[in-house]
């Protein structure tokens, strides 16, 4: 392995654009995939409490472990780290957030790395499963995963226990089988709505009526899009699955005639009517459908890294770019040779990307060693 000088680090300013944890996660991911040592400074400079919080530190350590790398200056509150990637391994890796920090954000960062691992990877992730300012785990499995599968890869997900704010304590096990490469995706025709589906839930001491109200709020909006039936399951989490804390939330999906899967979600809030939370989740789908988008605003930025790694040209129609997506494109173009082209068409956008066609040399080398 060619060693790069300790002083020769690819410099990344974490304060640009979104200015949060996303730059850190994506920079580490590309660092591992391209074998580029990085210095990330001004970490989370755009947040009230800059620097690494518990979930970010857990992500850094998990990324270090999966690639047998080294990290310097990483601790709670650190605003600068140096990261030296090694070779992507395989086996079981633990990501333990000591708070209710988001498990899904851990997984977002490490999934692309696991896809290009030298063998099957199992993640044991602990922290928050349904938290604010991050996708709920159900959104990741039911909305993002079908979109990810278009690129020719997937993951198995086993939810052991849910974790809510402020205690966390959730756990899931994720299994990833590596692939040789990712195929490009063309998704520009949303077609017509085929069905709506979803889940509205409460946990702890919260009454089931809250979940029914969220479902009703969602259906009031979904019926404006399509008068067909919206199949939203209303339920209360068992004490075994959610032993601590109170929480309510809703996750909605929309499948179209062309196979597009769009989603919307919301968590219940004490200061907000449950009906309104349901409406807000459904409005995210309505917003996407109204402009012909084939992925929703939350999946939009998650597709960027997959498009960049794919072998060929991808084209996806979306709503106008979110700040998260602009940040994802910025970091991707900074650290790879992938090129994006944004074509605005009325209220929608087509994101085009010529991917770098990354090949899984780790898998090839591992196969030769047997």
mmCIF file of N, CA and C in Angstrom, residues 81-204:
data_model
loop_
_atom_site.group_PDB
_atom_site.id
_atom_site.type_symbol
_atom_site.label_atom_id
_atom_site.label_comp_id
_atom_site.label_asym_id
_atom_site.label_seq_id
_atom_site.Cartn_x
_atom_site.Cartn_y
_atom_site.Cartn_z
ATOM 1 N N UNK A 81 -10.611 16.847 12.710
ATOM 2 C CA UNK A 81 -10.055 15.502 12.820
ATOM 3 C C UNK A 81 -9.183 15.206 11.603
ATOM 4 N N UNK A 82 -8.233 14.317 11.786
ATOM 5 C CA UNK A 82 -7.443 13.762 10.683
ATOM 6 C C UNK A 82 -7.802 12.289 10.573
ATOM 7 N N UNK A 83 -8.133 11.858 9.367
ATOM 8 C CA UNK A 83 -8.597 10.479 9.160
ATOM 9 C C UNK A 83 -7.755 9.806 8.085
ATOM 10 N N UNK A 84 -7.189 8.654 8.430
ATOM 11 C CA UNK A 84 -6.341 7.884 7.514
ATOM 12 C C UNK A 84 -7.009 6.538 7.248
ATOM 13 N N UNK A 85 -7.607 6.361 6.074
ATOM 14 C CA UNK A 85 -8.317 5.103 5.803
ATOM 15 C C UNK A 85 -7.356 3.952 5.526
ATOM 16 N N UNK A 86 -7.815 2.746 5.833
ATOM 17 C CA UNK A 86 -7.077 1.537 5.471
ATOM 18 C C UNK A 86 -7.875 0.759 4.438
ATOM 19 N N UNK A 87 -7.833 -0.560 4.508
ATOM 20 C CA UNK A 87 -8.586 -1.407 3.579
ATOM 21 C C UNK A 87 -9.932 -1.776 4.183
ATOM 22 N N UNK A 88 -10.966 -1.725 3.363
ATOM 23 C CA UNK A 88 -12.312 -2.052 3.848
ATOM 24 C C UNK A 88 -12.377 -3.540 4.173
ATOM 25 N N UNK A 89 -12.723 -3.844 5.403
ATOM 26 C CA UNK A 89 -12.780 -5.234 5.834
ATOM 27 C C UNK A 89 -14.182 -5.808 5.741
ATOM 28 N N UNK A 90 -14.415 -6.879 6.466
ATOM 29 C CA UNK A 90 -15.754 -7.459 6.547
ATOM 30 C C UNK A 90 -15.902 -8.078 7.929
ATOM 31 N N UNK A 91 -17.131 -8.501 8.244
ATOM 32 C CA UNK A 91 -17.385 -9.044 9.573
ATOM 33 C C UNK A 91 -18.392 -8.193 10.319
ATOM 34 N N UNK A 92 -18.308 -8.201 11.641
ATOM 35 C CA UNK A 92 -19.274 -7.512 12.493
ATOM 36 C C UNK A 92 -18.652 -6.241 13.076
ATOM 37 N N UNK A 93 -19.406 -5.143 13.007
ATOM 38 C CA UNK A 93 -18.936 -3.857 13.510
ATOM 39 C C UNK A 93 -20.028 -3.217 14.365
ATOM 40 N N UNK A 94 -19.619 -2.628 15.467
ATOM 41 C CA UNK A 94 -20.568 -2.048 16.419
ATOM 42 C C UNK A 94 -20.485 -0.523 16.377
ATOM 43 N N UNK A 95 -21.634 0.109 16.247
ATOM 44 C CA UNK A 95 -21.741 1.558 16.353
ATOM 45 C C UNK A 95 -22.664 1.879 17.508
ATOM 46 N N UNK A 96 -22.100 2.329 18.618
ATOM 47 C CA UNK A 96 -22.888 2.539 19.834
ATOM 48 C C UNK A 96 -22.905 4.016 20.196
ATOM 49 N N UNK A 97 -24.050 4.660 19.946
ATOM 50 C CA UNK A 97 -24.229 6.052 20.348
ATOM 51 C C UNK A 97 -24.738 6.043 21.783
ATOM 52 N N UNK A 98 -24.095 6.760 22.645
ATOM 53 C CA UNK A 98 -24.459 6.715 24.067
ATOM 54 C C UNK A 98 -25.688 7.562 24.381
ATOM 55 N N UNK A 99 -26.252 8.201 23.357
ATOM 56 C CA UNK A 99 -27.421 9.071 23.531
ATOM 57 C C UNK A 99 -28.528 8.593 22.591
ATOM 58 N N UNK A 100 -29.523 9.456 22.372
ATOM 59 C CA UNK A 100 -30.590 9.144 21.403
ATOM 60 C C UNK A 100 -30.204 9.597 19.999
ATOM 61 N N UNK A 101 -28.913 9.826 19.762
ATOM 62 C CA UNK A 101 -28.441 10.180 18.428
ATOM 63 C C UNK A 101 -28.884 9.149 17.399
ATOM 64 N N UNK A 102 -29.036 9.595 16.165
ATOM 65 C CA UNK A 102 -29.707 8.803 15.134
ATOM 66 C C UNK A 102 -28.887 7.620 14.603
ATOM 67 N N UNK A 103 -29.466 6.435 14.715
ATOM 68 C CA UNK A 103 -28.904 5.230 14.102
ATOM 69 C C UNK A 103 -28.911 5.359 12.579
ATOM 70 N N UNK A 104 -29.947 5.979 12.030
ATOM 71 C CA UNK A 104 -30.068 6.040 10.568
ATOM 72 C C UNK A 104 -28.952 6.888 9.951
ATOM 73 N N UNK A 105 -28.504 7.912 10.652
ATOM 74 C CA UNK A 105 -27.407 8.721 10.113
ATOM 75 C C UNK A 105 -26.091 7.946 10.144
ATOM 76 N N UNK A 106 -25.925 7.084 11.153
ATOM 77 C CA UNK A 106 -24.774 6.178 11.159
ATOM 78 C C UNK A 106 -24.801 5.285 9.933
ATOM 79 N N UNK A 107 -25.981 4.750 9.663
ATOM 80 C CA UNK A 107 -26.125 3.802 8.566
ATOM 81 C C UNK A 107 -25.964 4.473 7.208
ATOM 82 N N UNK A 108 -26.497 5.685 7.074
ATOM 83 C CA UNK A 108 -26.355 6.420 5.807
ATOM 84 C C UNK A 108 -24.893 6.545 5.395
ATOM 85 N N UNK A 109 -24.029 6.831 6.377
ATOM 86 C CA UNK A 109 -22.618 7.054 6.085
ATOM 87 C C UNK A 109 -21.882 5.772 5.752
ATOM 88 N N UNK A 110 -22.232 4.696 6.443
ATOM 89 C CA UNK A 110 -21.441 3.464 6.327
ATOM 90 C C UNK A 110 -21.955 2.486 5.273
ATOM 91 N N UNK A 111 -23.204 2.630 4.859
ATOM 92 C CA UNK A 111 -23.752 1.701 3.853
ATOM 93 C C UNK A 111 -22.930 1.671 2.564
ATOM 94 N N UNK A 112 -22.597 2.832 1.971
ATOM 95 C CA UNK A 112 -21.824 2.772 0.726
ATOM 96 C C UNK A 112 -20.465 2.096 0.906
ATOM 97 N N UNK A 113 -19.864 2.249 2.081
ATOM 98 C CA UNK A 113 -18.583 1.601 2.346
ATOM 99 C C UNK A 113 -18.769 0.090 2.426
ATOM 100 N N UNK A 114 -19.821 -0.347 3.125
ATOM 101 C CA UNK A 114 -20.086 -1.779 3.263
ATOM 102 C C UNK A 114 -20.382 -2.436 1.911
ATOM 103 N N UNK A 115 -21.007 -1.681 1.011
ATOM 104 C CA UNK A 115 -21.308 -2.200 -0.327
ATOM 105 C C UNK A 115 -20.027 -2.606 -1.054
ATOM 106 N N UNK A 116 -18.936 -1.888 -0.765
ATOM 107 C CA UNK A 116 -17.666 -2.154 -1.437
ATOM 108 C C UNK A 116 -16.665 -2.845 -0.503
ATOM 109 N N UNK A 117 -17.191 -3.609 0.439
ATOM 110 C CA UNK A 117 -16.345 -4.332 1.388
ATOM 111 C C UNK A 117 -15.808 -5.616 0.767
ATOM 112 N N UNK A 118 -14.920 -6.268 1.509
ATOM 113 C CA UNK A 118 -14.285 -7.497 1.011
ATOM 114 C C UNK A 118 -15.113 -8.746 1.297
ATOM 115 N N UNK A 119 -16.243 -8.597 1.983
ATOM 116 C CA UNK A 119 -17.110 -9.719 2.301
ATOM 117 C C UNK A 119 -18.333 -9.216 3.052
ATOM 118 N N UNK A 120 -19.231 -10.113 3.473
ATOM 119 C CA UNK A 120 -20.445 -9.686 4.179
ATOM 120 C C UNK A 120 -20.130 -8.853 5.422
ATOM 121 N N UNK A 121 -20.933 -7.817 5.626
ATOM 122 C CA UNK A 121 -20.769 -6.922 6.771
ATOM 123 C C UNK A 121 -22.041 -6.938 7.613
ATOM 124 N N UNK A 122 -21.871 -7.019 8.920
ATOM 125 C CA UNK A 122 -22.977 -6.898 9.858
ATOM 126 C C UNK A 122 -22.728 -5.693 10.754
ATOM 127 N N UNK A 123 -23.692 -4.776 10.791
ATOM 128 C CA UNK A 123 -23.618 -3.628 11.688
ATOM 129 C C UNK A 123 -24.553 -3.854 12.871
ATOM 130 N N UNK A 124 -24.035 -3.704 14.063
ATOM 131 C CA UNK A 124 -24.842 -3.701 15.287
ATOM 132 C C UNK A 124 -24.890 -2.251 15.748
ATOM 133 N N UNK A 125 -26.022 -1.597 15.532
ATOM 134 C CA UNK A 125 -26.130 -0.156 15.755
ATOM 135 C C UNK A 125 -27.073 0.131 16.925
ATOM 136 N N UNK A 126 -26.648 1.039 17.797
ATOM 137 C CA UNK A 126 -27.441 1.346 18.987
ATOM 138 C C UNK A 126 -27.534 2.854 19.182
ATOM 139 N N UNK A 127 -28.748 3.313 19.500
ATOM 140 C CA UNK A 127 -28.987 4.740 19.692
ATOM 141 C C UNK A 127 -30.457 5.049 19.500
ATOM 142 N N UNK A 128 -30.758 6.138 18.788
ATOM 143 C CA UNK A 128 -32.146 6.519 18.527
ATOM 144 C C UNK A 128 -32.619 5.989 17.186
ATOM 145 N N UNK A 129 -33.837 5.442 17.166
ATOM 146 C CA UNK A 129 -34.390 4.888 15.924
ATOM 147 C C UNK A 129 -35.409 5.817 15.281
ATOM 148 N N UNK A 130 -36.119 6.579 16.091
ATOM 149 C CA UNK A 130 -37.152 7.491 15.596
ATOM 150 C C UNK A 130 -36.934 8.824 16.287
ATOM 151 N N UNK A 131 -36.124 9.670 15.649
ATOM 152 C CA UNK A 131 -35.716 10.917 16.280
ATOM 153 C C UNK A 131 -35.893 12.089 15.332
ATOM 154 N N UNK A 132 -35.887 13.269 15.908
ATOM 155 C CA UNK A 132 -36.034 14.492 15.125
ATOM 156 C C UNK A 132 -34.758 14.763 14.329
ATOM 157 N N UNK A 133 -34.893 15.489 13.231
ATOM 158 C CA UNK A 133 -33.763 15.930 12.398
ATOM 159 C C UNK A 133 -32.982 14.768 11.776
ATOM 160 N N UNK A 134 -33.646 13.642 11.570
ATOM 161 C CA UNK A 134 -33.033 12.477 10.922
ATOM 162 C C UNK A 134 -34.150 11.575 10.425
ATOM 163 N N UNK A 135 -33.905 10.790 9.370
ATOM 164 C CA UNK A 135 -34.941 9.865 8.919
ATOM 165 C C UNK A 135 -35.256 8.835 10.008
ATOM 166 N N UNK A 136 -36.531 8.510 10.170
ATOM 167 C CA UNK A 136 -36.892 7.415 11.058
ATOM 168 C C UNK A 136 -36.435 6.111 10.400
ATOM 169 N N UNK A 137 -36.116 5.094 11.215
ATOM 170 C CA UNK A 137 -35.596 3.849 10.625
ATOM 171 C C UNK A 137 -36.586 3.252 9.636
ATOM 172 N N UNK A 138 -37.870 3.414 9.897
ATOM 173 C CA UNK A 138 -38.889 2.860 9.001
ATOM 174 C C UNK A 138 -38.836 3.543 7.635
ATOM 175 N N UNK A 139 -38.511 4.821 7.618
ATOM 176 C CA UNK A 139 -38.372 5.553 6.356
ATOM 177 C C UNK A 139 -37.188 4.997 5.569
ATOM 178 N N UNK A 140 -36.114 4.709 6.280
ATOM 179 C CA UNK A 140 -34.919 4.192 5.615
ATOM 180 C C UNK A 140 -35.193 2.838 4.966
ATOM 181 N N UNK A 141 -35.907 1.965 5.673
ATOM 182 C CA UNK A 141 -36.141 0.617 5.146
ATOM 183 C C UNK A 141 -37.251 0.578 4.096
ATOM 184 N N UNK A 142 -38.298 1.374 4.280
ATOM 185 C CA UNK A 142 -39.465 1.253 3.411
ATOM 186 C C UNK A 142 -39.474 2.231 2.238
ATOM 187 N N UNK A 143 -38.746 3.331 2.348
ATOM 188 C CA UNK A 143 -38.735 4.338 1.280
ATOM 189 C C UNK A 143 -37.355 4.411 0.616
ATOM 190 N N UNK A 144 -36.309 4.574 1.407
ATOM 191 C CA UNK A 144 -34.977 4.683 0.806
ATOM 192 C C UNK A 144 -34.502 3.361 0.209
ATOM 193 N N UNK A 145 -34.697 2.262 0.917
ATOM 194 C CA UNK A 145 -34.149 0.978 0.444
ATOM 195 C C UNK A 145 -34.648 0.589 -0.954
ATOM 196 N N UNK A 146 -35.944 0.708 -1.275
ATOM 197 C CA UNK A 146 -36.364 0.385 -2.655
ATOM 198 C C UNK A 146 -35.674 1.261 -3.703
ATOM 199 N N UNK A 147 -35.400 2.508 -3.357
ATOM 200 C CA UNK A 147 -34.682 3.389 -4.288
ATOM 201 C C UNK A 147 -33.229 2.968 -4.422
ATOM 202 N N UNK A 148 -32.635 2.554 -3.330
ATOM 203 C CA UNK A 148 -31.254 2.062 -3.342
ATOM 204 C C UNK A 148 -31.136 0.801 -4.201
ATOM 205 N N UNK A 149 -32.161 -0.042 -4.140
ATOM 206 C CA UNK A 149 -32.117 -1.313 -4.869
ATOM 207 C C UNK A 149 -32.083 -1.122 -6.378
ATOM 208 N N UNK A 150 -32.500 0.021 -6.868
ATOM 209 C CA UNK A 150 -32.412 0.307 -8.304
ATOM 210 C C UNK A 150 -30.960 0.285 -8.790
ATOM 211 N N UNK A 151 -30.040 0.586 -7.875
ATOM 212 C CA UNK A 151 -28.620 0.611 -8.229
ATOM 213 C C UNK A 151 -27.978 -0.780 -8.159
ATOM 214 N N UNK A 152 -28.772 -1.789 -7.751
ATOM 215 C CA UNK A 152 -28.259 -3.159 -7.722
ATOM 216 C C UNK A 152 -27.660 -3.577 -6.396
ATOM 217 N N UNK A 153 -28.099 -2.969 -5.311
ATOM 218 C CA UNK A 153 -27.596 -3.329 -3.989
ATOM 219 C C UNK A 153 -28.700 -3.120 -2.962
ATOM 220 N N UNK A 154 -28.546 -3.730 -1.784
ATOM 221 C CA UNK A 154 -29.571 -3.612 -0.759
ATOM 222 C C UNK A 154 -28.969 -3.934 0.599
ATOM 223 N N UNK A 155 -29.830 -4.067 1.597
ATOM 224 C CA UNK A 155 -29.391 -4.477 2.927
ATOM 225 C C UNK A 155 -30.549 -5.158 3.647
ATOM 226 N N UNK A 156 -30.222 -6.046 4.573
ATOM 227 C CA UNK A 156 -31.224 -6.680 5.433
ATOM 228 C C UNK A 156 -31.239 -5.946 6.767
ATOM 229 N N UNK A 157 -32.417 -5.782 7.324
ATOM 230 C CA UNK A 157 -32.571 -4.947 8.515
ATOM 231 C C UNK A 157 -33.410 -5.673 9.551
ATOM 232 N N UNK A 158 -32.889 -5.798 10.749
ATOM 233 C CA UNK A 158 -33.611 -6.443 11.846
ATOM 234 C C UNK A 158 -33.689 -5.465 13.011
ATOM 235 N N UNK A 159 -34.888 -5.000 13.311
ATOM 236 C CA UNK A 159 -35.083 -4.055 14.415
ATOM 237 C C UNK A 159 -35.247 -4.836 15.713
ATOM 238 N N UNK A 160 -34.339 -4.648 16.632
ATOM 239 C CA UNK A 160 -34.366 -5.351 17.919
ATOM 240 C C UNK A 160 -35.186 -4.571 18.933
ATOM 241 N N UNK A 161 -34.953 -3.262 18.968
ATOM 242 C CA UNK A 161 -35.603 -2.434 19.982
ATOM 243 C C UNK A 161 -35.607 -0.991 19.501
ATOM 244 N N UNK A 162 -36.684 -0.281 19.788
ATOM 245 C CA UNK A 162 -36.767 1.124 19.395
ATOM 246 C C UNK A 162 -36.180 2.016 20.492
ATOM 247 N N UNK A 163 -35.602 3.147 20.066
ATOM 248 C CA UNK A 163 -35.048 4.114 21.000
ATOM 249 C C UNK A 163 -35.528 5.506 20.660
ATOM 250 N N UNK A 164 -36.046 6.189 21.665
ATOM 251 C CA UNK A 164 -36.619 7.521 21.461
ATOM 252 C C UNK A 164 -35.845 8.562 22.265
ATOM 253 N N UNK A 165 -36.059 9.822 21.889
ATOM 254 C CA UNK A 165 -35.494 10.924 22.651
ATOM 255 C C UNK A 165 -36.184 10.983 24.017
ATOM 256 N N UNK A 166 -35.484 11.222 25.132
ATOM 257 C CA UNK A 166 -34.067 11.584 25.214
ATOM 258 C C UNK A 166 -33.131 10.412 25.562
ATOM 259 N N UNK A 167 -33.707 9.233 25.849
ATOM 260 C CA UNK A 167 -32.867 8.145 26.369
ATOM 261 C C UNK A 167 -32.171 7.326 25.290
ATOM 262 N N UNK A 168 -32.770 7.198 24.124
ATOM 263 C CA UNK A 168 -32.198 6.317 23.102
ATOM 264 C C UNK A 168 -32.407 4.869 23.492
ATOM 265 N N UNK A 169 -31.342 4.081 23.403
ATOM 266 C CA UNK A 169 -31.447 2.674 23.797
ATOM 267 C C UNK A 169 -31.985 1.764 22.715
ATOM 268 N N UNK A 170 -32.179 2.282 21.507
ATOM 269 C CA UNK A 170 -32.646 1.436 20.411
ATOM 270 C C UNK A 170 -31.521 0.584 19.859
ATOM 271 N N UNK A 171 -31.887 -0.469 19.162
ATOM 272 C CA UNK A 171 -30.877 -1.342 18.560
ATOM 273 C C UNK A 171 -31.410 -1.958 17.284
ATOM 274 N N UNK A 172 -30.558 -2.037 16.271
ATOM 275 C CA UNK A 172 -30.896 -2.760 15.054
ATOM 276 C C UNK A 172 -29.654 -3.453 14.527
ATOM 277 N N UNK A 173 -29.882 -4.504 13.778
ATOM 278 C CA UNK A 173 -28.792 -5.247 13.144
ATOM 279 C C UNK A 173 -29.000 -5.171 11.635
ATOM 280 N N UNK A 174 -27.974 -4.716 10.936
ATOM 281 C CA UNK A 174 -28.054 -4.520 9.488
ATOM 282 C C UNK A 174 -27.000 -5.389 8.817
ATOM 283 N N UNK A 175 -27.426 -6.142 7.815
ATOM 284 C CA UNK A 175 -26.499 -7.014 7.093
ATOM 285 C C UNK A 175 -26.399 -6.564 5.642
ATOM 286 N N UNK A 176 -25.165 -6.458 5.161
ATOM 287 C CA UNK A 176 -24.904 -5.977 3.808
ATOM 288 C C UNK A 176 -24.026 -6.981 3.069
ATOM 289 N N UNK A 177 -24.470 -7.374 1.884
ATOM 290 C CA UNK A 177 -23.658 -8.222 1.008
ATOM 291 C C UNK A 177 -23.025 -7.337 -0.057
ATOM 292 N N UNK A 178 -21.701 -7.346 -0.174
ATOM 293 C CA UNK A 178 -21.041 -6.440 -1.124
ATOM 294 C C UNK A 178 -21.341 -6.798 -2.573
ATOM 295 N N UNK A 179 -21.148 -5.822 -3.448
ATOM 296 C CA UNK A 179 -21.335 -6.022 -4.892
ATOM 297 C C UNK A 179 -20.072 -5.579 -5.626
ATOM 298 N N UNK A 180 -19.971 -5.976 -6.886
ATOM 299 C CA UNK A 180 -18.800 -5.593 -7.699
ATOM 300 C C UNK A 180 -18.856 -4.135 -8.115
ATOM 301 N N UNK A 181 -20.060 -3.664 -8.443
ATOM 302 C CA UNK A 181 -20.224 -2.273 -8.879
ATOM 303 C C UNK A 181 -21.707 -1.921 -8.812
ATOM 304 N N UNK A 182 -22.010 -0.646 -8.963
ATOM 305 C CA UNK A 182 -23.392 -0.172 -8.973
ATOM 306 C C UNK A 182 -23.794 0.207 -10.386
ATOM 307 N N UNK A 183 -25.028 -0.093 -10.731
ATOM 308 C CA UNK A 183 -25.498 0.272 -12.068
ATOM 309 C C UNK A 183 -26.169 1.650 -12.019
ATOM 310 N N UNK A 184 -26.111 2.397 -13.111
ATOM 311 C CA UNK A 184 -26.753 3.718 -13.146
ATOM 312 C C UNK A 184 -28.269 3.587 -13.178
ATOM 313 N N UNK A 185 -28.936 4.665 -12.853
ATOM 314 C CA UNK A 185 -30.392 4.665 -12.725
ATOM 315 C C UNK A 185 -30.983 5.805 -13.548
ATOM 316 N N UNK A 186 -32.054 5.506 -14.267
ATOM 317 C CA UNK A 186 -32.836 6.553 -14.927
ATOM 318 C C UNK A 186 -34.238 6.541 -14.338
ATOM 319 N N UNK A 187 -34.606 7.665 -13.739
ATOM 320 C CA UNK A 187 -35.897 7.747 -13.060
ATOM 321 C C UNK A 187 -36.435 9.168 -13.263
ATOM 322 N N UNK A 188 -37.093 9.367 -14.395
ATOM 323 C CA UNK A 188 -37.544 10.726 -14.735
ATOM 324 C C UNK A 188 -39.053 10.819 -14.977
ATOM 325 N N UNK A 189 -39.731 9.664 -15.047
ATOM 326 C CA UNK A 189 -41.181 9.655 -15.282
ATOM 327 C C UNK A 189 -41.874 9.072 -14.062
ATOM 328 N N UNK A 190 -42.582 9.906 -13.316
ATOM 329 C CA UNK A 190 -43.207 9.435 -12.079
ATOM 330 C C UNK A 190 -44.466 8.599 -12.354
ATOM 331 N N UNK A 191 -45.057 8.777 -13.533
ATOM 332 C CA UNK A 191 -46.272 8.015 -13.849
ATOM 333 C C UNK A 191 -47.464 8.500 -13.023
ATOM 334 N N UNK A 192 -48.354 7.583 -12.685
ATOM 335 C CA UNK A 192 -49.535 7.917 -11.885
ATOM 336 C C UNK A 192 -49.485 7.159 -10.561
ATOM 337 N N UNK A 193 -50.172 7.681 -9.576
ATOM 338 C CA UNK A 193 -50.177 7.058 -8.249
ATOM 339 C C UNK A 193 -50.901 5.719 -8.289
ATOM 340 N N UNK A 194 -50.238 4.671 -7.811
ATOM 341 C CA UNK A 194 -50.853 3.341 -7.731
ATOM 342 C C UNK A 194 -51.455 3.081 -6.361
ATOM 343 N N UNK A 195 -50.703 3.460 -5.305
ATOM 344 C CA UNK A 195 -51.204 3.200 -3.956
ATOM 345 C C UNK A 195 -50.444 4.041 -2.942
ATOM 346 N N UNK A 196 -51.100 4.244 -1.795
ATOM 347 C CA UNK A 196 -50.461 4.831 -0.623
ATOM 348 C C UNK A 196 -50.412 3.778 0.474
ATOM 349 N N UNK A 197 -49.347 3.786 1.231
ATOM 350 C CA UNK A 197 -49.228 2.847 2.350
ATOM 351 C C UNK A 197 -48.497 3.560 3.486
ATOM 352 N N UNK A 198 -48.574 2.996 4.681
ATOM 353 C CA UNK A 198 -47.863 3.651 5.774
ATOM 354 C C UNK A 198 -48.164 3.068 7.131
ATOM 355 N N UNK A 199 -47.572 3.696 8.127
ATOM 356 C CA UNK A 199 -47.682 3.251 9.516
ATOM 357 C C UNK A 199 -47.795 4.483 10.407
ATOM 358 N N UNK A 200 -48.758 4.467 11.311
ATOM 359 C CA UNK A 200 -48.936 5.531 12.284
ATOM 360 C C UNK A 200 -48.926 4.891 13.664
ATOM 361 N N UNK A 201 -48.048 5.341 14.546
ATOM 362 C CA UNK A 201 -47.820 4.587 15.783
ATOM 363 C C UNK A 201 -47.726 5.507 17.001
ATOM 364 N N UNK A 202 -47.956 4.903 18.158
ATOM 365 C CA UNK A 202 -47.648 5.528 19.444
ATOM 366 C C UNK A 202 -46.875 4.511 20.273
ATOM 367 N N UNK A 203 -46.153 5.014 21.271
ATOM 368 C CA UNK A 203 -45.420 4.145 22.182
ATOM 369 C C UNK A 203 -45.462 4.743 23.583
ATOM 370 N N UNK A 204 -45.219 3.899 24.580
ATOM 371 C CA UNK A 204 -45.226 4.361 25.968
ATOM 372 C C UNK A 204 -46.640 4.551 26.484
#
